[in-house]
Every structure is written in C-alpha cells, then in structure tokens.
Coordinates of C-alpha atoms in Angstrom, one line a residue:
M1 CA -21.6 12.3 -2.1
H2 CA -21.9 9.2 -3.8
A3 CA -20.8 7.5 -6.1
F4 CA -22.5 5.3 -8.2
P5 CA -20.8 2.6 -11.3
D6 CA -20.4 4.8 -14.5
L7 CA -21.7 3.0 -17.7
T8 CA -19.1 0.1 -19.0
G9 CA -17.9 1.0 -22.9
F10 CA -18.5 -1.4 -24.8
D11 CA -15.7 -1.4 -26.7
E12 CA -13.3 -2.5 -23.4
L13 CA -15.0 -6.0 -23.3
P14 CA -13.4 -9.5 -25.8
R15 CA -14.2 -10.8 -28.1
R16 CA -14.5 -14.5 -28.0
V17 CA -17.2 -14.9 -25.2
L18 CA -18.9 -18.1 -23.7
V19 CA -22.0 -17.5 -21.9
V20 CA -23.0 -20.4 -18.3
A21 CA -26.9 -20.9 -18.0
P22 CA -27.8 -22.9 -15.4
H23 CA -31.5 -22.8 -17.5
P24 CA -33.4 -22.6 -20.8
D25 CA -33.4 -18.9 -20.7
D26 CA -31.5 -18.1 -18.1
E27 CA -28.8 -17.2 -19.8
V28 CA -31.7 -14.5 -22.3
L29 CA -32.7 -12.8 -18.9
G30 CA -29.7 -12.7 -16.8
C31 CA -27.5 -11.2 -19.7
G32 CA -30.0 -11.2 -23.6
G33 CA -29.0 -7.5 -23.9
V34 CA -25.1 -8.5 -23.5
I35 CA -25.4 -11.5 -25.6
A36 CA -27.4 -9.4 -28.9
L37 CA -24.4 -6.9 -28.8
H38 CA -21.9 -9.3 -28.0
A39 CA -23.1 -10.2 -31.7
H40 CA -24.4 -6.9 -32.8
R41 CA -20.1 -6.4 -33.2
G42 CA -19.0 -10.1 -34.9
D43 CA -17.3 -11.4 -31.6
A44 CA -17.6 -15.4 -31.3
V45 CA -20.0 -15.9 -29.0
R46 CA -21.1 -19.5 -27.7
I47 CA -23.9 -20.3 -24.6
V48 CA -23.3 -23.0 -22.8
V49 CA -27.0 -24.4 -21.4
C50 CA -26.1 -26.7 -18.2
T51 CA -29.7 -28.4 -17.6
D52 CA -31.9 -29.7 -20.0
G53 CA -35.7 -28.0 -19.3
G54 CA -37.3 -31.2 -18.3
G55 CA -38.1 -30.0 -14.7
V56 CA -38.4 -31.5 -12.1
E57 CA -40.1 -35.0 -12.9
H58 CA -38.0 -35.0 -15.8
D59 CA -39.9 -35.0 -18.8
A60 CA -38.0 -35.7 -22.0
A61 CA -41.1 -34.3 -24.9
L62 CA -40.5 -30.6 -22.2
A63 CA -37.5 -31.1 -22.3
A64 CA -37.1 -31.2 -25.8
R65 CA -39.7 -28.3 -26.3
R66 CA -37.4 -26.3 -24.0
R67 CA -34.1 -27.1 -25.9
A68 CA -36.2 -25.8 -29.4
E69 CA -37.2 -22.6 -27.4
C70 CA -33.7 -21.4 -25.5
T71 CA -33.1 -22.3 -29.6
A72 CA -34.6 -20.1 -31.5
A73 CA -33.9 -17.7 -28.8
C74 CA -30.5 -17.2 -29.3
R75 CA -31.4 -16.5 -32.4
E76 CA -33.0 -13.8 -32.1
L77 CA -29.4 -12.8 -30.2
G78 CA -28.4 -14.0 -33.4
V79 CA -26.3 -16.8 -32.0
S80 CA -25.9 -20.0 -32.9
D81 CA -23.6 -22.0 -31.6
V82 CA -25.7 -22.9 -28.5
V83 CA -24.2 -26.3 -26.8
F84 CA -26.7 -28.3 -23.5
L85 CA -25.0 -30.5 -21.7
G86 CA -28.1 -32.5 -20.6
F87 CA -28.5 -32.2 -16.9
A88 CA -31.4 -33.2 -14.8
D89 CA -33.4 -30.0 -13.5
G90 CA -32.6 -29.6 -10.1
G91 CA -28.9 -32.0 -9.9
L92 CA -26.5 -29.2 -11.4
E93 CA -24.9 -30.3 -7.1
A94 CA -24.3 -33.1 -8.7
D95 CA -20.9 -34.5 -9.8
G96 CA -19.3 -33.3 -13.2
L97 CA -20.3 -29.9 -13.5
C98 CA -16.9 -29.0 -12.5
E99 CA -15.6 -31.1 -15.2
G100 CA -18.5 -31.5 -18.4
L101 CA -18.1 -27.3 -17.8
A102 CA -14.0 -27.4 -17.7
D103 CA -14.0 -29.3 -20.4
E104 CA -16.3 -27.0 -22.2
F105 CA -13.7 -23.6 -21.8
A106 CA -10.7 -25.9 -22.8
K107 CA -12.7 -26.6 -25.9
Y108 CA -13.6 -23.0 -27.1
A109 CA -10.8 -20.9 -25.2
P110 CA -13.0 -18.5 -24.2
E111 CA -11.2 -14.9 -23.1
L112 CA -14.8 -13.4 -21.3
V113 CA -16.7 -15.4 -19.1
Y114 CA -20.7 -14.3 -18.4
A115 CA -21.9 -16.8 -16.0
P116 CA -24.7 -16.9 -12.8
S117 CA -24.1 -15.2 -9.5
K118 CA -22.9 -17.3 -6.2
R119 CA -25.2 -15.0 -4.3
E120 CA -28.5 -16.7 -6.3
Y121 CA -31.2 -17.8 -4.6
H122 CA -31.6 -21.3 -7.1
A123 CA -29.4 -23.9 -5.7
D124 CA -29.0 -24.4 -9.3
H125 CA -27.3 -21.2 -10.3
R126 CA -25.6 -21.6 -7.2
A127 CA -23.8 -24.0 -8.2
A128 CA -23.3 -23.5 -11.6
A129 CA -21.0 -20.0 -10.7
A130 CA -18.9 -22.5 -7.5
A131 CA -17.8 -25.4 -11.0
V132 CA -18.1 -22.1 -12.9
A133 CA -15.3 -20.6 -10.8
E134 CA -13.4 -24.3 -10.5
A135 CA -12.8 -24.3 -14.2
A136 CA -12.4 -21.0 -16.2
G137 CA -8.5 -21.3 -13.7
G138 CA -7.1 -17.7 -15.1
T139 CA -10.1 -16.7 -17.5
R140 CA -12.4 -13.3 -16.9
V141 CA -15.7 -14.3 -15.3
L142 CA -18.7 -11.1 -15.4
S143 CA -21.2 -11.9 -12.6
Y144 CA -25.6 -11.7 -13.9
G145 CA -28.6 -12.1 -11.8
V146 CA -31.3 -13.9 -12.4
N147 CA -33.0 -14.2 -8.5
A148 CA -30.9 -12.6 -6.7
P149 CA -29.5 -8.9 -7.3
V150 CA -25.8 -8.5 -8.2
R151 CA -23.5 -6.4 -7.2
C152 CA -22.9 -3.0 -9.9
D153 CA -19.2 -3.2 -11.0
L154 CA -19.9 -3.0 -15.2
L155 CA -23.2 -1.6 -16.2
L156 CA -23.7 -2.1 -20.1
D157 CA -26.3 0.3 -22.2
T158 CA -28.3 -2.1 -23.8
T159 CA -31.2 0.2 -25.3
S160 CA -30.1 -0.7 -28.1
V161 CA -30.2 -4.1 -28.7
V162 CA -34.3 -4.0 -26.2
E163 CA -36.3 -5.3 -28.8
K164 CA -33.9 -7.7 -29.9
K165 CA -34.4 -9.7 -25.8
R166 CA -38.1 -8.3 -25.9
A167 CA -38.5 -10.8 -28.5
A168 CA -35.6 -14.1 -27.5
L169 CA -37.9 -13.4 -23.9
A170 CA -40.2 -14.4 -25.6
K171 CA -39.2 -17.7 -27.6
H172 CA -39.7 -19.6 -23.7
A173 CA -42.9 -19.6 -24.3
S174 CA -43.2 -22.6 -22.0
Q175 CA -41.4 -20.9 -18.5
R176 CA -42.7 -17.3 -19.8
G177 CA -46.4 -18.4 -16.9
D178 CA -48.5 -15.4 -16.9
G179 CA -46.6 -13.5 -18.9
R180 CA -45.1 -11.4 -16.5
L181 CA -41.1 -12.6 -16.4
G182 CA -40.1 -10.8 -19.5
E183 CA -42.1 -8.1 -18.2
Q184 CA -40.5 -7.8 -15.2
S185 CA -36.4 -9.3 -16.7
L186 CA -37.4 -5.9 -18.8
A187 CA -38.6 -3.2 -16.0
R188 CA -35.5 -4.7 -13.9
D189 CA -33.0 -3.3 -17.1
L190 CA -34.6 0.3 -16.2
A191 CA -33.4 0.3 -12.7
N192 CA -30.7 0.1 -13.4
T193 CA -29.9 3.1 -15.3
I194 CA -31.8 4.6 -12.2
N195 CA -27.8 6.5 -11.7
V196 CA -27.4 6.9 -15.8
D197 CA -27.8 10.8 -16.4
D198 CA -28.9 10.6 -20.3
P199 CA -31.9 10.1 -21.0
S200 CA -31.7 8.5 -24.0
V201 CA -30.8 5.1 -21.9
R202 CA -33.5 3.7 -21.9
A203 CA -32.0 -0.4 -20.6
A204 CA -28.7 -1.9 -18.9
E205 CA -27.6 -4.5 -17.5
C206 CA -24.9 -4.3 -14.9
F207 CA -22.7 -7.2 -13.4
E208 CA -20.2 -8.6 -11.0
E209 CA -16.8 -9.3 -11.7
A210 CA -16.3 -12.3 -10.1
G211 CA -12.5 -13.0 -9.4
F212 CA -11.7 -15.7 -11.1
A213 CA -11.5 -19.0 -9.9
R214 CA -10.1 -17.6 -5.9
E215 CA -13.9 -16.5 -4.7
C216 CA -15.2 -20.1 -5.3
V217 CA -11.3 -21.4 -5.3
A218 CA -11.7 -25.6 -3.5
V219 CA -8.8 -24.8 0.4
P220 CA -6.1 -27.4 -0.5
A221 CA -7.1 -30.5 1.6
E222 CA -4.7 -29.4 4.4
F223 CA -7.0 -26.3 5.5
A224 CA -10.0 -28.1 4.4
G225 CA -12.5 -27.3 7.3
L226 CA -10.6 -23.4 8.4
P227 CA -13.4 -19.9 7.4
R228 CA -12.6 -18.6 4.6
A229 CA -11.0 -14.8 4.5
T230 CA -11.6 -11.6 2.7
A231 CA -8.6 -9.4 2.9
V232 CA -9.6 -5.1 2.3
I233 CA -6.9 -2.8 1.5
S234 CA -7.1 0.2 1.8
S235 CA -5.0 2.6 -0.4
W236 CA -4.2 6.1 -1.9
N237 CA -0.9 7.0 -4.7
K238 CA 1.2 3.9 -3.8
I239 CA 1.7 2.3 -6.9
N240 CA 4.8 0.1 -6.4
E241 CA 4.0 -1.3 -3.2
V242 CA 0.4 -2.0 -3.9
R243 CA 1.9 -4.5 -6.5
A244 CA 4.0 -5.9 -4.2
N245 CA 1.1 -6.4 -1.8
L246 CA -1.0 -8.2 -4.2
A247 CA 0.8 -10.6 -5.5
G248 CA 1.9 -11.3 -2.1
V249 CA -1.9 -12.0 -1.2
Y250 CA -2.3 -14.4 -4.6
A251 CA 0.8 -16.3 -3.9
Q252 CA -1.0 -17.1 -0.4
T253 CA -0.8 -21.0 0.8
L254 CA -4.0 -20.3 1.9
P255 CA -5.9 -18.2 -0.9
F256 CA -8.2 -15.4 -0.3
A257 CA -11.3 -16.6 -1.0
K258 CA -12.2 -13.1 -2.0
V259 CA -9.5 -9.0 -2.6
V260 CA -10.8 -6.5 -1.9
V261 CA -9.1 -2.7 -3.5
V262 CA -10.4 0.2 -1.3
D263 CA -8.6 2.4 -4.2
N264 CA -9.1 7.1 -2.3
A265 CA -8.5 8.1 -5.7
S266 CA -4.6 7.6 -6.8
T267 CA -3.3 10.2 -9.4
D268 CA 0.3 7.4 -10.0
G269 CA -1.6 4.9 -11.9
T270 CA -2.6 2.4 -8.8
V271 CA -6.5 1.6 -10.4
E272 CA -4.9 1.0 -14.0
M273 CA -2.2 -0.9 -12.3
I274 CA -4.8 -2.9 -10.7
R275 CA -6.9 -3.6 -13.7
A276 CA -4.6 -4.6 -15.7
E277 CA -2.1 -7.0 -13.8
F278 CA -4.8 -8.6 -10.8
P279 CA -8.2 -8.6 -12.9
C280 CA -10.0 -9.9 -9.8
V281 CA -9.8 -7.6 -7.5
H282 CA -12.9 -5.6 -6.6
L283 CA -11.7 -2.9 -6.7
V284 CA -13.8 -0.2 -5.6
E285 CA -12.3 3.9 -6.6
M286 CA -13.2 6.9 -4.4
P287 CA -15.0 10.0 -5.8
H288 CA -12.4 11.8 -4.8
S289 CA -9.7 11.9 -2.2
R290 CA -10.3 13.3 0.7
Y291 CA -12.0 9.9 2.5
G292 CA -10.3 8.7 5.7
A293 CA -8.1 6.0 5.7
C294 CA -11.3 4.8 8.4
E295 CA -13.7 5.0 5.8
T296 CA -12.4 3.9 3.2
F297 CA -11.7 0.8 5.3
N298 CA -15.2 0.7 6.1
I299 CA -15.7 0.5 3.0
G300 CA -13.6 -2.5 2.4
F301 CA -15.3 -4.1 5.6
A302 CA -18.7 -3.9 4.1
N303 CA -17.7 -5.3 1.4
A304 CA -16.7 -8.5 2.5
D305 CA -18.7 -11.3 2.8
T306 CA -16.5 -15.0 4.3
E307 CA -16.5 -15.4 7.8
L308 CA -12.7 -14.5 8.1
T309 CA -11.2 -10.2 7.2
A310 CA -7.8 -9.6 6.9
I311 CA -7.1 -6.3 7.6
L312 CA -3.6 -5.0 5.7
D313 CA -2.2 -1.7 4.9
D314 CA -1.3 -1.0 1.0
D315 CA 2.7 -0.8 1.8
I316 CA 2.6 -4.5 3.5
V317 CA 5.1 -7.5 2.4
M318 CA 3.4 -10.8 3.4
P319 CA 5.3 -14.1 2.9
P320 CA 2.7 -17.4 1.3
D321 CA 1.9 -18.5 4.8
W322 CA 0.8 -16.0 6.3
L323 CA -3.2 -16.6 5.7
A324 CA -2.5 -20.7 6.8
K325 CA -0.9 -19.6 10.0
A326 CA -2.9 -15.9 11.2
T327 CA -5.9 -18.7 10.0
Q328 CA -5.2 -21.7 12.3
R329 CA -4.3 -19.5 15.2
L330 CA -8.0 -17.5 15.2
A331 CA -9.5 -21.4 14.8
Q332 CA -8.0 -22.1 17.7
E333 CA -9.1 -19.3 20.0
P334 CA -12.5 -19.7 21.2
P335 CA -15.5 -17.0 19.4
S336 CA -14.7 -14.1 21.7
T337 CA -11.1 -13.7 20.6
A338 CA -12.3 -10.8 17.4
I339 CA -9.0 -10.2 15.8
V340 CA -5.3 -11.9 16.0
S341 CA -2.6 -9.1 15.3
T342 CA 0.5 -10.2 13.3
K343 CA 4.2 -9.4 14.1
V344 CA 5.1 -6.2 11.7
V345 CA 8.4 -5.7 10.9
E346 CA 9.0 -2.1 10.2
P347 CA 12.5 -0.3 8.6
G348 CA 14.7 1.4 11.4
M349 CA 13.2 -0.9 14.0
P350 CA 15.5 -1.7 16.3
E351 CA 16.4 -5.3 17.0
S352 CA 16.2 -5.3 20.7
Y353 CA 12.5 -4.1 19.9
R354 CA 12.0 -7.2 17.3
N355 CA 13.1 -9.5 19.1
S356 CA 12.0 -8.2 23.2
E357 CA 9.5 -11.0 24.8
E358 CA 6.8 -8.5 25.0
V359 CA 6.3 -8.5 20.9
N360 CA 6.6 -11.6 20.8
R361 CA 4.8 -13.8 23.5
E362 CA 1.5 -14.7 23.1
R363 CA -0.6 -11.9 24.6
Y364 CA -4.1 -10.5 25.1
M365 CA -3.6 -6.3 23.8
S366 CA -5.8 -3.0 24.2
T367 CA -4.9 -2.6 20.8
F368 CA -3.7 -3.9 17.4
R369 CA -1.4 -3.8 14.2
G370 CA -3.3 -2.2 11.2
C371 CA -1.6 -3.1 9.5
A372 CA -1.9 -6.7 9.3
S373 CA -4.6 -9.0 11.1
L374 CA -7.1 -11.3 11.0
A375 CA -10.6 -9.8 12.0
R376 CA -14.2 -11.7 13.1
S377 CA -15.9 -10.3 10.7
K378 CA -19.0 -10.3 12.3
A379 CA -17.3 -9.3 15.6
L380 CA -16.0 -5.5 13.6
A381 CA -19.6 -5.5 12.5
E382 CA -21.0 -5.8 15.7
A383 CA -18.5 -3.0 16.7
E384 CA -20.0 -1.4 14.4
Y385 CA -16.0 -1.1 12.0
Y386 CA -13.7 2.1 12.8
D387 CA -14.9 5.3 13.5
E388 CA -14.5 7.5 10.9
R389 CA -14.4 11.3 12.7
L390 CA -10.8 10.1 13.8
F391 CA -9.6 10.2 10.3
I392 CA -6.9 9.1 10.3
Y393 CA -4.6 7.5 13.0
G394 CA -5.1 5.4 16.8
N395 CA -8.3 4.1 14.2
E396 CA -7.5 0.6 15.8
R397 CA -7.3 0.9 19.9
D398 CA -9.8 3.4 19.4
L399 CA -12.4 0.3 18.1
T400 CA -10.7 -2.6 20.0
C401 CA -12.3 -0.3 22.8
R402 CA -15.8 -1.2 21.8
L403 CA -14.4 -4.8 20.8
L404 CA -13.7 -5.5 24.3
N405 CA -16.8 -3.9 25.8
L406 CA -18.1 -6.2 23.2
G407 CA -17.2 -8.7 25.7
Y408 CA -14.5 -9.5 22.5
R409 CA -10.6 -10.1 22.9
V410 CA -7.3 -8.8 20.8
L411 CA -4.6 -11.7 20.6
Q412 CA -1.3 -10.6 20.0
Y413 CA 0.5 -14.3 17.6
S414 CA 4.1 -12.9 16.5
G415 CA 3.7 -16.9 14.6
A416 CA 2.4 -15.2 11.4
E417 CA 4.5 -11.6 10.1
V418 CA 4.8 -9.2 7.5
F419 CA 7.8 -6.8 6.3
H420 CA 6.0 -3.2 6.9
H421 CA 7.9 -0.5 4.5
T422 CA 6.7 2.2 6.3
P423 CA 9.6 2.9 8.7
F424 CA 9.1 2.0 13.1
G425 CA 7.7 4.8 15.0
L426 CA 5.7 8.0 13.9
K427 CA 5.0 9.1 11.1
P428 CA 6.7 12.4 10.3
G429 CA 5.0 15.2 9.9
K430 CA 2.4 17.3 10.8
R431 CA -1.3 15.6 9.8
S432 CA 0.3 12.4 11.6
L433 CA 0.9 15.0 14.4
Y434 CA -2.7 16.3 13.7
Y435 CA -3.9 12.8 14.2
H436 CA -1.8 10.5 16.9
A437 CA -2.6 14.0 18.6
R438 CA -6.2 14.5 18.6
N439 CA -7.5 10.6 18.7
A440 CA -6.0 10.0 21.4
W441 CA -7.8 12.0 23.3
L442 CA -11.2 11.4 21.1
S443 CA -10.9 8.0 21.9
M444 CA -9.8 8.1 25.5
L445 CA -12.5 10.2 26.4
K446 CA -14.9 8.8 24.7
Y447 CA -13.3 4.7 27.1
A448 CA -11.1 5.2 29.6
P449 CA -12.6 5.1 33.0
A450 CA -12.3 8.1 34.9
K451 CA -9.7 6.8 36.9
D452 CA -7.7 6.6 34.5
L453 CA -8.3 9.7 32.2
A454 CA -7.7 11.7 35.3
R455 CA -4.1 10.2 34.7
L456 CA -4.0 11.2 31.1
P457 CA -2.4 14.3 31.1
W458 CA 0.3 13.4 33.3
L459 CA 1.1 10.7 31.4
V460 CA 1.4 12.5 28.3
F461 CA 4.1 14.9 30.0
S462 CA 5.6 12.5 31.9
K463 CA 5.6 10.0 28.7
V464 CA 5.8 11.8 25.2
V465 CA 7.1 15.6 25.6
L466 CA 9.9 13.8 28.5
R467 CA 10.5 10.8 26.7
S468 CA 14.3 10.1 25.9
R469 CA 15.1 10.2 22.2
K470 CA 17.9 7.3 23.7
S471 CA 14.8 5.2 24.7
E472 CA 12.6 4.6 22.1
E473 CA 16.1 4.4 20.1
D474 CA 17.2 1.4 21.9
G475 CA 14.1 -0.6 21.0
A476 CA 11.7 0.5 24.7
V477 CA 8.0 -1.5 23.3
T478 CA 5.0 -0.2 23.4
D479 CA 2.1 -1.5 21.8
A480 CA 1.3 1.7 21.2
V481 CA 3.5 2.1 17.9
G482 CA 2.2 5.3 16.8
T483 CA 3.3 7.4 20.0
I484 CA 7.3 6.0 19.4
G485 CA 8.9 8.9 18.4
I486 CA 6.4 11.0 18.8
G487 CA 8.4 14.0 21.4
K488 CA 11.0 13.1 18.1
S489 CA 8.3 15.3 16.7
L490 CA 7.1 17.3 18.6
K491 CA 11.1 18.8 19.0
E492 CA 11.5 18.6 15.0
T493 CA 7.9 18.9 12.9
P494 CA 7.6 23.1 12.4
G495 CA 4.9 24.5 14.0
A496 CA 4.4 21.4 16.0
F497 CA 3.3 24.0 19.2
W498 CA 0.2 25.2 16.6
I499 CA -0.3 22.4 15.5
V500 CA -1.2 20.3 18.6
T501 CA -2.8 23.1 19.9
K502 CA -4.9 23.0 16.5
A503 CA -5.3 19.5 17.7
A504 CA -6.2 20.3 21.3
L505 CA -9.4 22.6 20.2
S506 CA -10.2 19.6 18.1
V507 CA -10.8 18.0 20.7
L508 CA -12.9 20.8 22.5
Y509 CA -15.2 20.2 19.2
N510 CA -15.7 16.8 19.2
V511 CA -16.5 17.0 23.6
P512 CA -19.9 16.6 22.8
Y513 CA -19.6 13.8 20.4
C514 CA -17.2 11.8 22.7
L515 CA -20.2 12.1 26.1
K516 CA -22.8 11.5 24.0
R517 CA -20.6 7.6 22.1
R518 CA -19.5 7.5 26.2
A519 CA -18.6 3.3 27.2
P520 CA -16.0 2.9 29.9
V521 CA -13.6 0.1 29.7
T522 CA -13.8 -2.7 32.7
H523 CA -12.4 -5.4 30.5
D524 CA -9.2 -6.3 32.3
D525 CA -7.3 -6.4 28.8
F526 CA -8.0 -2.7 28.9
D527 CA -5.2 -0.6 28.5
L528 CA -4.2 3.2 28.5
P529 CA -2.7 3.6 25.4
L530 CA 0.4 5.5 27.6
S531 CA 0.7 3.5 29.8

C-alpha cells in the first residue's frame, strides 16, 4: 500500500507570511500560487528578493528592469510589500545575507516563511536556504523547489489562482527566454496533482517542512568539523515517551541536523503532539499500524541525508552530551567502523550487569543496541538496512552480519549512555516470544557458518531452556540482550509451546528465502547469539 500526501487545508496556515526569493521571478516560480492564496485571504505578505537581477555582468539597467518586473508580478498576485536586498547575482554565498535576512525577520516578525530548498542546484538558492535556516530561529519554514524537487510534506490546491500565477509569470518578460519558463512552471503544478483523487484539482504547489534552523544551523565551534547526524525514531502509541525523547533530542549540545519520526499509525495522539510541540520534526505517518519496526526504521533511514544516522527507540531519554560523545568516538574510528553502540540503562537491569567489565569496556561486537546507536549512513545503505522479513526483534544482529560481510565492524562504547523505559531483557508476551524465537533462526540460517549452525540446537537447549533464572537475575552478561528472560517467558507465557511451534513452522516456510540469501560470515567479530 502506498501513502500519498493529502491536500493540506489552507485554513491551517498562519496569516503573517514572509517569502524569500533568491532572484526576481523565484517568488512566482516557487510559490506564486500560494502567495496569491494568502493575498486573497487578506493575509499580511511580504516578499524579500535577495539579488538585484543584474545578471553575471551586473548590468544596472537590467537590474532596474527586473526589479520593476518583479514588483508588477507581485501585484498580479495581490502583494505590494516587496523588499529588495540588492545582492549581486551569484553573490549570495558572500557575507551579509544572513544578517540582512535576520534584520528583515526581526522587523517583520513572520509566523510562516517560504524559502528555497537547500537541495536546489543553483548556488544562490542553496545559500539563501542556509541563510534562512540560520536567521529564522523558531519560525516555521516551508521550502519550495525551483530547479530541484522537494519532498512533498504539504500539498496545496492552487487551482483557483492558476491564472493569477500565469499573469505574474508573464510580467517577468526579461527572464522568459524562449517563453517556456512559465509553461514549465505551470506544468509542474499540474504534475503535482497526479495522486489527487479530486478531478477538480488542476494545479497544486508542494512544500517541504524545512525543520526551522536546525537543519542547517552551524554547530558550536568546539564541534566544528564533526560529521552531522540525522535522528531516526520509529514510534507507536507512546506519546509521553516520545515527548520526553524529542525533548532530549533537541537539547543536544551537538545539534542533530535533522530529526525523522516514522509513526506507525498511533491512536494515542502522538502525531498531533509532535505537530504541535515539535513542528520541526520531519514526520512520516504510516497509513496503518501493520508495518513492522524493520520497515518503519528503513523508511526513516531513507530519509536521512546526513553522513551519520542515529538509530533511536521511541522510549529512550538521552543526556545532552550523547550525540557529541558518540560522534566524537565514531570520528576517531577508521571508516570500517560502521556503528558505535552506546550503553543502555534499563529498569530491572542488575547492578552486576550494568557495572560488568564486558558491558563497560570498548570492544567490537557481533550486534548492536538498536535503541541507541550511531551509524554511518553509507554503511547502512550498503548493507540494505534491516531485513523487513524479520518484522521486529533480532534485526540488529541480522544487519550486523551483512556489515561484517562487507568488511565493517561494530564498536561497543560505554562513554555515552541513554535511559531506556522498556524493562531489561526479553519483553514479555506472545509476539515477543514468537519473533525472538523465529528471527534468531532466520538470521543464522542466512549467515552462520555450517559448524556454528550445527551447534545452535544445543545452545538453545543449554543456554535458553536450561538457563537458570538466578543467573539472569544475577546479571549474567550476554550481547544477545533479547534472549535474557526467554527461559522465563517459555515457562510463563500462556500457550508458549504452540507459539514456539508456530515460530518453527515459519522458519521452515522461510528456509528457501534464507538459503537464497545465505552468506556465511567469516569475520572474526562474528559470534552466535547464544555463545
């Protein structure tokens, strides 16, 4: 099933608007329809044009002509408040733009800003996007695309004002070249309606939530040169935990460049809370809750456009220095270290486990803690993210096997830690027991060497079925945290025998799938989950 963006209700948008255009005509090309809608509603609209339009030769006569054309075009849209900052074409990367925009923001105090996307091909457009991000503070920013597409977070019906946009485009006579520019812009607006079911919608403009200043904001001087990170969180019906989590995410001393939350159709108000309290979050809403955590995380990973990706559960709380410490440690590692797995503290975790040498020393591992780890985005993509066949649980070890086969490593690092609300060990319940039992076998069928695969039945019997409850309560250390408490779960979960039988049947069903992908790991870091 595919999820297309719904048309956004225009009434939801604020009424005091500032539009930033790198050049004269970008205001119409990028968001002329929406400008006309705001003006028609009686909103306060100011348009700030950054360059003078004088071209690469800095022609004063041409600059004067384009300024007049821009003023006339804005009148066609219903706007007379136009400010020209006067920077030279091609010169927006020079000093002064951010200060100029910050001054305009302070004087006008907009509630909503439209600005070019940071993904634009034109250097002036990217420079304007970065300056807006730095100057906007907490003001909401919607990014438009002129010469590069934007992610469609908001889709606005501009059918009623399409002729106003056409008339405004016609005013930019010196910019039109062969006359196709206006046609191309309107054709794009028509193309934006491709997934709109209402046949009366014949034009639409789309915008990306720019994430306010946090997407492009400069990092503190002490962290200069460190790679930037995107936080990826998969959430489902944990509104209070997600609120606390995001508060911690935005309190980091080294700011995240981007925050992505993929919500699995929560019904407890999580989505509404994020929109109201954390509008800078890039929120992906799944159409129903039948997606597994592997798939929702993969969607989040695909939305990360930074060098690093933080893999975060929805119910963790991180101290302000978590990202700084994890990033600094990963930056010290060779490129072959794909993931830094940080320390996790959980309710019910025995002190002997929390303080053990194995948990607190740096070492390379055959898995990682999926609730709080920092990864190289390129390595995640190269390993093809999580295997969605697993649905949930055991996906970290499965991914690590592919990373090891690619020559990467995973480092345990206790210098940064988070608090995890989920109790220590195996989460009780039928679903947890089923997927833990099933997925351990699926992963090992794909990646365990034959000699290790032959040992697995004995390890399951001796280290799961026969594992004493006292050893678990005393904090016996294992990297396979999900197996801690599985013996208790087998004894106490109603219908455990039939659950495990169902898991075994699923393993048999998936044998062809596993054999097709079989790639035994020979890396020295590999270990069986129950060794």
